[in-house]
PDB file of C-alpha atoms in Angstrom:
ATOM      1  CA  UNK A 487      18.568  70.187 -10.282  1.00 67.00           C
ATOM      2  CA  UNK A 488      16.031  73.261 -11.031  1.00 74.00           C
ATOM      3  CA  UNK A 489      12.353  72.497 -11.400  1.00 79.00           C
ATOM      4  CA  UNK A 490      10.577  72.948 -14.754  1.00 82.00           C
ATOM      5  CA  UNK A 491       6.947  74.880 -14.968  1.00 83.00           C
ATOM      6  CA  UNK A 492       4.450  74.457 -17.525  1.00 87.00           C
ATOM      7  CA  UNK A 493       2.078  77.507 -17.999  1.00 87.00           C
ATOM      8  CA  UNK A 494      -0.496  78.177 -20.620  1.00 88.00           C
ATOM      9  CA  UNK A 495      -1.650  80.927 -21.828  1.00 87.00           C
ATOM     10  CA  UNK A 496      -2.796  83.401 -24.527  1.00 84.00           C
ATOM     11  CA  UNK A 497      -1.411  86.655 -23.366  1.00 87.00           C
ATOM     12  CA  UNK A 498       1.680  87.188 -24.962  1.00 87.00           C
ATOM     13  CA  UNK A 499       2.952  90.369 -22.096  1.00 88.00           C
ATOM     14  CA  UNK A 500       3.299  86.989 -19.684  1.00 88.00           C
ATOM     15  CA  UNK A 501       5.150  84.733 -22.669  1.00 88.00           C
ATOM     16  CA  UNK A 502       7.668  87.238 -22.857  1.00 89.00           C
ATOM     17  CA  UNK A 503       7.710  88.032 -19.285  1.00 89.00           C
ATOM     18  CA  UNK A 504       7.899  84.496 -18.037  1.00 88.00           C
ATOM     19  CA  UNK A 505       8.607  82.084 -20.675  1.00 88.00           C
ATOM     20  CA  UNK A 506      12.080  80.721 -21.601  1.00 90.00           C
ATOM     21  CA  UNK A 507      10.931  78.438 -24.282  1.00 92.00           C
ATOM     22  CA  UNK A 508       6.940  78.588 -25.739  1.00 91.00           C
ATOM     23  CA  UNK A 509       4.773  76.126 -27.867  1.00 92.00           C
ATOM     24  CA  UNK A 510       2.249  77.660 -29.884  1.00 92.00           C
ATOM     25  CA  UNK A 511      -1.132  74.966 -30.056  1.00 91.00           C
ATOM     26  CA  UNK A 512      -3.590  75.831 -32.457  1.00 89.00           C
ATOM     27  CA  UNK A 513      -7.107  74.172 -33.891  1.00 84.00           C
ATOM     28  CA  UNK A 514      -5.548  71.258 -31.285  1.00 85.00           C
ATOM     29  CA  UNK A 515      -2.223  70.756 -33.101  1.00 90.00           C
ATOM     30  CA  UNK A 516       0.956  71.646 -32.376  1.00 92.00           C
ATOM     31  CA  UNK A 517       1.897  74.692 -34.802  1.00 91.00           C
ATOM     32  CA  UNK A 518       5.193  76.145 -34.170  1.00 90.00           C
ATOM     33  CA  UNK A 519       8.393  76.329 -31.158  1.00 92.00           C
ATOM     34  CA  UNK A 520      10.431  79.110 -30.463  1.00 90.00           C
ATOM     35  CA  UNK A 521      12.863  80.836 -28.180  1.00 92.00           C
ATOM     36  CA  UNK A 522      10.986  83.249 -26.223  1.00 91.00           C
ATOM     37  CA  UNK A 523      14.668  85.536 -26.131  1.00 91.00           C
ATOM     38  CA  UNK A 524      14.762  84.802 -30.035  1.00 92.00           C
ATOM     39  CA  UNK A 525      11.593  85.981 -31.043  1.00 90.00           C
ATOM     40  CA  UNK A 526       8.913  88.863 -31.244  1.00 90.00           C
ATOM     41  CA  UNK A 527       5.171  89.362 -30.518  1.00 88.00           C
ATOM     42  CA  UNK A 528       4.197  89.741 -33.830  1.00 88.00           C
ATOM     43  CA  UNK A 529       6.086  86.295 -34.820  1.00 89.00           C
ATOM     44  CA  UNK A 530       3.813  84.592 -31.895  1.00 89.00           C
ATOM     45  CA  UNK A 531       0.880  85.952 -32.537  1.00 88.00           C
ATOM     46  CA  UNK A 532       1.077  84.920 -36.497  1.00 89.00           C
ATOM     47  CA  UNK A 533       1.237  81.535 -34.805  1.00 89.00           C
ATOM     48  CA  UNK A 534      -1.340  81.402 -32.699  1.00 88.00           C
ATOM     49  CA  UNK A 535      -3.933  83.119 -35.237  1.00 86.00           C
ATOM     50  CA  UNK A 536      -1.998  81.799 -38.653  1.00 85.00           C
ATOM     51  CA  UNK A 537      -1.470  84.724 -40.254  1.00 83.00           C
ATOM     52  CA  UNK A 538      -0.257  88.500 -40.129  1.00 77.00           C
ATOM     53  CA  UNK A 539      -1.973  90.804 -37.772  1.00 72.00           C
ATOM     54  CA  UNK A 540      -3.731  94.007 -39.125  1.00 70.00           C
ATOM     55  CA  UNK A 541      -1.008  96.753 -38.212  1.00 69.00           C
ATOM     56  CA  UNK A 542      -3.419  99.243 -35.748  1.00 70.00           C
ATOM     57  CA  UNK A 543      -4.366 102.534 -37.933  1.00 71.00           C
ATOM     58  CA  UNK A 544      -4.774 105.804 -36.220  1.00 77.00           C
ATOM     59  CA  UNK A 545      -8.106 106.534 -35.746  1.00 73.00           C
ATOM     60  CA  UNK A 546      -9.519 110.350 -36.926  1.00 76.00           C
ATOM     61  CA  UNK A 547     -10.673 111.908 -34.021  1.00 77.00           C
ATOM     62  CA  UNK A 548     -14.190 111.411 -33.163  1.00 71.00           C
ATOM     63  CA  UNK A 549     -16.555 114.755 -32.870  1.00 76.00           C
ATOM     64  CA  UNK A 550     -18.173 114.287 -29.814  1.00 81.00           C
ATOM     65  CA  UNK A 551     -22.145 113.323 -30.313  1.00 89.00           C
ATOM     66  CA  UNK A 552     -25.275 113.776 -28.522  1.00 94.00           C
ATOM     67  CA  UNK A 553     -26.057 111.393 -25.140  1.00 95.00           C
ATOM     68  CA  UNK A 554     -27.396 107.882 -26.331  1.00 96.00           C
ATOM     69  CA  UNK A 555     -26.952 106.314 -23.209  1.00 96.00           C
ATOM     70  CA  UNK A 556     -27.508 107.859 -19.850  1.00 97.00           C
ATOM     71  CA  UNK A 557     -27.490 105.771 -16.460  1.00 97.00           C
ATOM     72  CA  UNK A 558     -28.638 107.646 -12.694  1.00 97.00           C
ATOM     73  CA  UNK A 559     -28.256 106.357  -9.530  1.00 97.00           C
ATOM     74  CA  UNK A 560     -28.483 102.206 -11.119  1.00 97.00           C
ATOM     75  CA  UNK A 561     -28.491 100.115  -7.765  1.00 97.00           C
ATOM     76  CA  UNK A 562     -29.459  96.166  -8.409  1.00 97.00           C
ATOM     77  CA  UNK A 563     -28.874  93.191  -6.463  1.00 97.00           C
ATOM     78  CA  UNK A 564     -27.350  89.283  -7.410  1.00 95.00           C
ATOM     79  CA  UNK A 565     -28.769  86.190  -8.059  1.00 93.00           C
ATOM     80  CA  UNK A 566     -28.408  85.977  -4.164  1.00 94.00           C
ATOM     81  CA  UNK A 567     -30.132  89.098  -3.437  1.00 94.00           C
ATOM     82  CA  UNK A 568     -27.133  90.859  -2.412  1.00 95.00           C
ATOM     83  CA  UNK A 569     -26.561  94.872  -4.136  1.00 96.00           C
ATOM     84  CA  UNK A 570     -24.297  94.258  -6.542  1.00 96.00           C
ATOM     85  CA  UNK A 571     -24.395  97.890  -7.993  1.00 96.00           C
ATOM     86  CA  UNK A 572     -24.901 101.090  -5.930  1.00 97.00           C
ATOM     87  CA  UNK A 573     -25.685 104.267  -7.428  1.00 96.00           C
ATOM     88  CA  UNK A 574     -23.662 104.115 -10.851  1.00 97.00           C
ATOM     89  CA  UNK A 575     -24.190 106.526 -13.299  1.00 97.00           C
ATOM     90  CA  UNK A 576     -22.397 107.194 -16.500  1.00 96.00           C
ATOM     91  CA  UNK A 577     -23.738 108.163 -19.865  1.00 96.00           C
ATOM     92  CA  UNK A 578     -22.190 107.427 -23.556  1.00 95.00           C
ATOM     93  CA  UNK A 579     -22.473 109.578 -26.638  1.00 94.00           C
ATOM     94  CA  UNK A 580     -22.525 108.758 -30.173  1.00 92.00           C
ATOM     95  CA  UNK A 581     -19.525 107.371 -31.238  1.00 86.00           C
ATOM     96  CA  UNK A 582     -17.917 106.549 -27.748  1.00 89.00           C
ATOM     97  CA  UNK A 583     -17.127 103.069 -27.012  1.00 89.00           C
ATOM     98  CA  UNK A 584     -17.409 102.745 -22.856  1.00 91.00           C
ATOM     99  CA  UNK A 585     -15.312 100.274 -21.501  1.00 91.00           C
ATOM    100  CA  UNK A 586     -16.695  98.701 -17.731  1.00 90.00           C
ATOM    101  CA  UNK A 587     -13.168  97.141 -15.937  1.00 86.00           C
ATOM    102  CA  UNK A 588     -12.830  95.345 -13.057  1.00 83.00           C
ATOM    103  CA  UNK A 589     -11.820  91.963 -11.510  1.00 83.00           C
ATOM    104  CA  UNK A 590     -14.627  89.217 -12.379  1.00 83.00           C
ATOM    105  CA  UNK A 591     -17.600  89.392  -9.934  1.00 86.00           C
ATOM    106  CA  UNK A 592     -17.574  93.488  -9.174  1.00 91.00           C
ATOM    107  CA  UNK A 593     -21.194  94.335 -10.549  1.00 93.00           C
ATOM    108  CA  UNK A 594     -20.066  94.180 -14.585  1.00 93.00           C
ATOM    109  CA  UNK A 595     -22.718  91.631 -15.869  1.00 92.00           C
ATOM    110  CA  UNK A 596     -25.581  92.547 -13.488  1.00 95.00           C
ATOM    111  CA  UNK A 597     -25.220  95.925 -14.790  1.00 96.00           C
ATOM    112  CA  UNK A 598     -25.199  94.362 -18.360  1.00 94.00           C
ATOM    113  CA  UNK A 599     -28.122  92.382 -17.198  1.00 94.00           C
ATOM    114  CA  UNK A 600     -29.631  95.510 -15.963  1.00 96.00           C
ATOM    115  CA  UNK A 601     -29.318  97.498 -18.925  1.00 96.00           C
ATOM    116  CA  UNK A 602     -30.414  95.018 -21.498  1.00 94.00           C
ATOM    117  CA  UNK A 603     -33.751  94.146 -19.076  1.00 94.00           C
ATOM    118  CA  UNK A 604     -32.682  90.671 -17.975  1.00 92.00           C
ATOM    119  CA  UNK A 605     -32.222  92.022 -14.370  1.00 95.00           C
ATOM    120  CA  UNK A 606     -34.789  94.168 -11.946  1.00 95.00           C
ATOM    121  CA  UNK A 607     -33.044  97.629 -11.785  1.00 96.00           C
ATOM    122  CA  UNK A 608     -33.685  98.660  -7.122  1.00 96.00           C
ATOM    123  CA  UNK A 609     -33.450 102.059  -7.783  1.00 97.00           C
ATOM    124  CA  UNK A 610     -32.028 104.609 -10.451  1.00 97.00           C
ATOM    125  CA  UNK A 611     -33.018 105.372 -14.209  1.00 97.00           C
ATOM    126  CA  UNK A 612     -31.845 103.961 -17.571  1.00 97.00           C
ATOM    127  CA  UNK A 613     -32.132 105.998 -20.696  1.00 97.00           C
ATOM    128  CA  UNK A 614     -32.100 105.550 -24.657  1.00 96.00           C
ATOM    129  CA  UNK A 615     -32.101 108.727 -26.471  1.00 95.00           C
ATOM    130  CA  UNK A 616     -33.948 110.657 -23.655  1.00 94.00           C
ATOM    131  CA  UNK A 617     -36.646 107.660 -23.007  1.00 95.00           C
ATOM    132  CA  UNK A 618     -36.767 105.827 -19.934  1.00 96.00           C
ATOM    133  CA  UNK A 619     -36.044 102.222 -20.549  1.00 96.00           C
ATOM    134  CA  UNK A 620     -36.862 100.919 -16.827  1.00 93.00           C
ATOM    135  CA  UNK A 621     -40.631  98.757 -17.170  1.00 91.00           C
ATOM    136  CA  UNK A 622     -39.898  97.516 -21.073  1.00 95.00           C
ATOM    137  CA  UNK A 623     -38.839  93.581 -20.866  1.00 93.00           C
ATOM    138  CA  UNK A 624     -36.246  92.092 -23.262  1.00 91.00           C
ATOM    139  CA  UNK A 625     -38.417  92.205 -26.347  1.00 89.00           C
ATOM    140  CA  UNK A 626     -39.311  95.643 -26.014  1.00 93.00           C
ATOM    141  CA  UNK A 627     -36.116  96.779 -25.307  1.00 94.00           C
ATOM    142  CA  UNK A 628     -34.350  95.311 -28.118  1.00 90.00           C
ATOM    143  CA  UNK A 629     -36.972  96.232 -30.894  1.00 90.00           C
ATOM    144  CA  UNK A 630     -37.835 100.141 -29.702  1.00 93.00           C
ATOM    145  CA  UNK A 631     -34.968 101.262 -28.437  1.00 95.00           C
ATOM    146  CA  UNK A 632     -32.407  99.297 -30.663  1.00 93.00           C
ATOM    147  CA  UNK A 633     -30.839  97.543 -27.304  1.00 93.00           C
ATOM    148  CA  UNK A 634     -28.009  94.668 -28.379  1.00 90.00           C
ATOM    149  CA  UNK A 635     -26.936  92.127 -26.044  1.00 88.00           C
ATOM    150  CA  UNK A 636     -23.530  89.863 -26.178  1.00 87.00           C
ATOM    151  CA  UNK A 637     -23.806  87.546 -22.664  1.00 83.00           C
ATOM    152  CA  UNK A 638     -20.365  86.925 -21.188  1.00 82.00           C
ATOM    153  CA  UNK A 639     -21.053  83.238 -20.634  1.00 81.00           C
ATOM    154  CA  UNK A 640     -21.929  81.875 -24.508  1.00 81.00           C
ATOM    155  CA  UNK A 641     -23.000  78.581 -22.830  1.00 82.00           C
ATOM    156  CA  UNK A 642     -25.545  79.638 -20.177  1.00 81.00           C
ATOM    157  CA  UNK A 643     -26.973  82.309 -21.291  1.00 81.00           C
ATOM    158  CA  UNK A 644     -26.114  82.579 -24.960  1.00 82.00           C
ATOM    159  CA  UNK A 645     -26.984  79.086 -25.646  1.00 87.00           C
ATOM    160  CA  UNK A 646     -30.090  76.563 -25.443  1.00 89.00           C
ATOM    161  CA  UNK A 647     -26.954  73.474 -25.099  1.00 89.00           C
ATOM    162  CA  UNK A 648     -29.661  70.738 -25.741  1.00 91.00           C
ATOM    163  CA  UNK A 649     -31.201  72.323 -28.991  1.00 92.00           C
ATOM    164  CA  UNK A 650     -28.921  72.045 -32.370  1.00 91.00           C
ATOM    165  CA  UNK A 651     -26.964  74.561 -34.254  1.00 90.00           C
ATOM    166  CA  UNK A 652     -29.664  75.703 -35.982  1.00 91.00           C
ATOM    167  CA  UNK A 653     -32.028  75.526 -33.677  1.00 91.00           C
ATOM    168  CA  UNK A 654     -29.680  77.905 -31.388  1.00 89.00           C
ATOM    169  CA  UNK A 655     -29.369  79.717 -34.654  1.00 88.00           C
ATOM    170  CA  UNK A 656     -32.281  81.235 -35.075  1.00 88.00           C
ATOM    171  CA  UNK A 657     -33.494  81.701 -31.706  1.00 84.00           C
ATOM    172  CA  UNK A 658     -34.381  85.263 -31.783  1.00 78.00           C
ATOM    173  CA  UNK A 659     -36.007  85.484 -35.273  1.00 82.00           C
ATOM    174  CA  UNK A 660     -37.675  81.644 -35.518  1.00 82.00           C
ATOM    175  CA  UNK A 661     -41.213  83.407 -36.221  1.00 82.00           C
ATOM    176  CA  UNK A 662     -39.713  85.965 -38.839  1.00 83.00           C
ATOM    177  CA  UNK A 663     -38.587  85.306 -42.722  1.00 88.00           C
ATOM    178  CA  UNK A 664     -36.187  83.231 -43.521  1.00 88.00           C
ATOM    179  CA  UNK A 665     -37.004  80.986 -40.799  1.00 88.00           C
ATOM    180  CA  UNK A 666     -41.035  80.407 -41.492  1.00 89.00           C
ATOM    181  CA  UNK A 667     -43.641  81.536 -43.062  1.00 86.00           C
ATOM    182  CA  UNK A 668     -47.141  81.682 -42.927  1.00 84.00           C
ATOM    183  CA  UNK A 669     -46.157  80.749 -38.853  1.00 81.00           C
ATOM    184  CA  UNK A 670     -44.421  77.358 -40.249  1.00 87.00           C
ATOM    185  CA  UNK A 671     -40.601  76.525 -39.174  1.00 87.00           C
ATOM    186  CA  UNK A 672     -38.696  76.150 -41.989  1.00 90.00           C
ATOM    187  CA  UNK A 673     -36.290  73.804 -40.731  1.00 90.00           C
ATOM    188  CA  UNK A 674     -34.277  72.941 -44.587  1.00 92.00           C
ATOM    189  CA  UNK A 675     -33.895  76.656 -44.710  1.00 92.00           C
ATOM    190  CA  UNK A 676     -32.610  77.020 -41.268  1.00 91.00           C
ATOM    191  CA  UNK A 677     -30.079  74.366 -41.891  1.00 92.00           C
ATOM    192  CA  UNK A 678     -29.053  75.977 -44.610  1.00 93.00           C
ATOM    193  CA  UNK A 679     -28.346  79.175 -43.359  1.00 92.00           C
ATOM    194  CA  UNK A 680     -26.736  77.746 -40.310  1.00 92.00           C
ATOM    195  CA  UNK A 681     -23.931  75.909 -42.421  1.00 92.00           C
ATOM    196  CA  UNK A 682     -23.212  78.951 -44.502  1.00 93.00           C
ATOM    197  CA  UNK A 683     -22.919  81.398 -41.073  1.00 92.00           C
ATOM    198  CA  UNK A 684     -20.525  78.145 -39.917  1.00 91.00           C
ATOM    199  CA  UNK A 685     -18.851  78.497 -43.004  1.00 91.00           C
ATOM    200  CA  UNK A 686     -18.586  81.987 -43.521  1.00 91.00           C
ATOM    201  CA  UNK A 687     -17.446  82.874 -39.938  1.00 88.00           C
ATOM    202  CA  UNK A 688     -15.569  79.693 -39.333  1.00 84.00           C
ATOM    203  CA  UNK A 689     -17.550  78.716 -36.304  1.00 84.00           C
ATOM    204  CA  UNK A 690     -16.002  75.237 -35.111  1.00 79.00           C
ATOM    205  CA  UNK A 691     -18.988  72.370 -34.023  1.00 75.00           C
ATOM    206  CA  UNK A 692     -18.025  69.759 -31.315  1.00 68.00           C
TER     207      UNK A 692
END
């Protein structure tokens, strides 16, 4: 007698590299079977997401802008105090998208954590548009020089887990309009706007 495996996953190069049979689970139920020899990618991906996929376009090509981004020499360390980046440099122009690869724990989210201000930078420079970034905190980073930040971990950094939705909602703008006024929460409104954001972006609550 052979031995039977049971793997999970979501990336559908190892279902069709590995699978015999697959069962697609979605929203926690049980949404479709198939032969992995019978079928396609795009019929097991309109499982798993529950509809058709957006066929990719081809793109114009992009006319090469001016430097938005530039990065010297960028050396930081871990939480540990160990370097955990050494000399990078790169820059990004208008309309580039710069992708950072690499196996999990090679420097990628202390050089996000750099960039954004959530991390001492050792040595090097960081530039917006020409402007040294290095010495502005968070705040000042995000309102003069247009800095956005997406943390990798939703649930430690991205998230205060003992406030509520809305209270996590409207962390960055709780002193601004529609949130308060006159420097008074307005916590009906905030609830509000949380459940149409749920509702509107289909954000599941557990």
């Amino acid at each position: 007698m052979g031995k039977t495996m049971l793997f999970i996953t979501h990336k559908l190069d190892e279902v069709f590299r590995v699978y015999d049979r697959v069962t697609v689970l979605r929203r926690g139920n049980v949404v479709g079977h198939a032969q992995v020899s019978e079928s396609t990618p795009q019929e097991i991906s309109r499982l798993m997401v529950g509809r058709e996929l957006a066929q990719p376009v081809e793109l114009p090509k992009v006319v090469q802008g001016p430097v938005v981004l530039k990065v010297r020499a960028l050396s930081a360390n871990n939480d540990r105090g160990i370097q955990a980046l050494n000399a990078v440099s790169f820059e990004i122009r208008a309309g580039e998208v710069l992708g950072i690869v690499g196996v999990d724990g090679n420097g990628q989210a202390e050089l996000a954590d750099t960039i954004a201000g959530m991390r001492h930078a050792q040595s090097g420079e960081v530039c917006m548009r020409g402007q040294s970034m290095l010495g502005h905190d968070v705040a000042s980073r995000r309102k003069r020089f247009r800095v956005g930040y997406v943390p990798e971990d939703r649930h430690s950094t991205g998230l205060v887990l003992d406030f509520t939705l809305w209270e996590n909602a409207m962390l960055r703008d709780h002193r601004r309009s529609p949130f308060s006024r006159f420097a008074l929460l307005k916590s009906k409104r905030a609830r509000e706007i949380t459940q149409d954001w749920c509702s509107r972006y289909d954000v599941r609550m557990h």
